[in-house]
Amino acid sequence: MLTIWGRINSHNVKKVVWLAEEMGLTYDRRDVGGAFGMDEAYRALNPNALIPTIEDEGFVLWESNSILRYLAANHGGEAFYPTDPKARASVERWMDWSFTWADAIRPIFFQMVRTEADKRDTALVERSVARAAGLSAILDDVLGRQEWLSGEAFGVGDIPVAAYVHTWFQMPVERPSRPNLERWYAALQARSPFRDVVMIPLS
Ligand SMILES: N[C@@H](CCC(=O)N[C@@H](CS)C(=O)NCC(=O)O)C(=O)O
């Protein structure tokens, strides 16, 4: 049995649960982190005191993108994770780049969702909005040339970026028109695991 530790309103937890749902895996998700706290037993599994962490038949793993790669490589998820070295590297590039993208979006999310209106740092939000707008051109460009970030089919290369794209589209901030990115976001919304796991109210 696969165990996934982490509160479901975490972007990094959503990524793992989303893939588990796409792959039809049976899993037990346990709330940890944020208001749920972290006990010593959990910290012994993950010395970073961060979520998510998984345990699969005694194998413990943390770092959300490593978990995505492990699940896809070991549980019949090959369709989500190409084996050809160039195709695989292209997919992994978007997984790594997702942290650049997440760093741009996170301040907007924390300020607009987790900070009271009168305590918001508007200059920080403005800088993040501008940074996200610039980075979104990179996504729009690649998605004008290929259907998915993972290539011709949806895969693990789409998941980390998509988790934060959804948040970006939900924020009451200015966004430039990005037709290819919007087409991809609409295609993601046609997937029920994306709707059920990622498109929950932000908190
Ligand atoms: N690089 C790590 C980052 C993990 C991370 O920052 N997790 C956040 C939630 S998204 C966390 O654990 N925050 C503390 C908490 O929830 O208590 C990963 O991708 O797994």
PDB file of N, CA and C and ligand atoms in Angstrom, residues 7 10-12 15 33-34 38 49-52 63-65 99, ligand 1:
ATOM      1  N   ARG A   7      -0.897  17.569   3.655  1.00  0.00           N
ATOM      2  CA  ARG A   7      -2.212  18.227   3.523  1.00  0.00           C
ATOM      3  C   ARG A   7      -2.475  18.502   2.042  1.00  0.00           C
ATOM      4  N   SER A  10      -1.572  21.764  -0.260  1.00  0.00           N
ATOM      5  CA  SER A  10      -0.181  22.047  -0.642  1.00  0.00           C
ATOM      6  C   SER A  10       0.015  21.741  -2.126  1.00  0.00           C
ATOM      7  N   HIS A  11       0.648  22.682  -2.846  1.00  0.00           N
ATOM      8  CA  HIS A  11       0.899  22.441  -4.275  1.00  0.00           C
ATOM      9  C   HIS A  11       1.710  21.167  -4.482  1.00  0.00           C
ATOM     10  N   ASN A  12       2.728  20.977  -3.645  1.00  0.00           N
ATOM     11  CA  ASN A  12       3.616  19.825  -3.856  1.00  0.00           C
ATOM     12  C   ASN A  12       2.933  18.492  -3.535  1.00  0.00           C
ATOM     13  N   LYS A  15       0.511  17.625  -6.513  1.00  0.00           N
ATOM     14  CA  LYS A  15       1.206  17.030  -7.666  1.00  0.00           C
ATOM     15  C   LYS A  15       1.260  15.507  -7.545  1.00  0.00           C
ATOM     16  N   GLY A  33       1.420  18.650   8.145  1.00  0.00           N
ATOM     17  CA  GLY A  33       1.882  19.967   7.699  1.00  0.00           C
ATOM     18  C   GLY A  33       0.843  21.048   7.915  1.00  0.00           C
ATOM     19  N   GLY A  34       1.283  22.288   7.872  1.00  0.00           N
ATOM     20  CA  GLY A  34       0.395  23.423   8.105  1.00  0.00           C
ATOM     21  C   GLY A  34      -0.291  23.280   9.454  1.00  0.00           C
ATOM     22  N   MET A  38       3.426  18.506  12.520  1.00  0.00           N
ATOM     23  CA  MET A  38       4.307  17.381  12.148  1.00  0.00           C
ATOM     24  C   MET A  38       4.874  16.780  13.420  1.00  0.00           C
ATOM     25  N   ALA A  49      11.364  18.337   7.403  1.00  0.00           N
ATOM     26  CA  ALA A  49      10.100  18.790   8.003  1.00  0.00           C
ATOM     27  C   ALA A  49       9.244  19.504   6.959  1.00  0.00           C
ATOM     28  N   LEU A  50       9.173  18.902   5.785  1.00  0.00           N
ATOM     29  CA  LEU A  50       8.341  19.421   4.703  1.00  0.00           C
ATOM     30  C   LEU A  50       7.477  18.285   4.168  1.00  0.00           C
ATOM     31  N   ILE A  51       6.438  18.651   3.436  1.00  0.00           N
ATOM     32  CA  ILE A  51       5.591  17.671   2.765  1.00  0.00           C
ATOM     33  C   ILE A  51       5.726  17.883   1.264  1.00  0.00           C
ATOM     34  N   PRO A  52       5.511  16.843   0.446  1.00  0.00           N
ATOM     35  CA  PRO A  52       5.056  15.489   0.776  1.00  0.00           C
ATOM     36  C   PRO A  52       6.208  14.518   1.065  1.00  0.00           C
ATOM     37  N   GLU A  63      10.755  14.831  -1.601  1.00  0.00           N
ATOM     38  CA  GLU A  63      10.961  15.676  -2.789  1.00  0.00           C
ATOM     39  C   GLU A  63       9.902  15.290  -3.833  1.00  0.00           C
ATOM     40  N   SER A  64       8.943  16.199  -4.005  1.00  0.00           N
ATOM     41  CA  SER A  64       7.766  15.879  -4.817  1.00  0.00           C
ATOM     42  C   SER A  64       8.093  15.441  -6.244  1.00  0.00           C
ATOM     43  N   ASN A  65       9.049  16.111  -6.895  1.00  0.00           N
ATOM     44  CA  ASN A  65       9.329  15.724  -8.279  1.00  0.00           C
ATOM     45  C   ASN A  65      10.014  14.366  -8.359  1.00  0.00           C
ATOM     46  N   PHE A  99      10.247  24.927 -10.515  1.00  0.00           N
ATOM     47  CA  PHE A  99      10.596  25.638  -9.284  1.00  0.00           C
ATOM     48  C   PHE A  99      10.875  27.122  -9.571  1.00  0.00           C
TER      49      PHE A  99
HETATM   50  N1  LIG B   1      11.202  20.767  -2.707  1.00  0.00           N
HETATM   51  C1  LIG B   1      10.192  20.231  -1.811  1.00  0.00           C
HETATM   52  C2  LIG B   1       9.409  21.392  -1.231  1.00  0.00           C
HETATM   53  C3  LIG B   1       8.398  20.906  -0.204  1.00  0.00           C
HETATM   54  C4  LIG B   1       7.666  22.075   0.448  1.00  0.00           C
HETATM   55  O1  LIG B   1       8.131  23.242   0.430  1.00  0.00           O
HETATM   56  N2  LIG B   1       6.510  21.773   1.021  1.00  0.00           N
HETATM   57  C5  LIG B   1       5.734  22.786   1.725  1.00  0.00           C
HETATM   58  C6  LIG B   1       4.262  22.710   1.291  1.00  0.00           C
HETATM   59  S1  LIG B   1       4.045  22.977  -0.464  1.00  0.00           S
HETATM   60  C7  LIG B   1       5.773  22.496   3.221  1.00  0.00           C
HETATM   61  O2  LIG B   1       6.087  21.385   3.631  1.00  0.00           O
HETATM   62  N3  LIG B   1       5.442  23.486   4.048  1.00  0.00           N
HETATM   63  C8  LIG B   1       5.407  23.321   5.489  1.00  0.00           C
HETATM   64  C9  LIG B   1       4.108  22.777   5.990  1.00  0.00           C
HETATM   65  O3  LIG B   1       3.185  22.500   5.203  1.00  0.00           O
HETATM   66  O4  LIG B   1       3.982  22.611   7.208  1.00  0.00           O
HETATM   67  C10 LIG B   1       9.284  19.277  -2.606  1.00  0.00           C
HETATM   68  O5  LIG B   1       9.109  19.531  -3.806  1.00  0.00           O
HETATM   69  O6  LIG B   1       8.776  18.296  -2.037  1.00  0.00           O
END
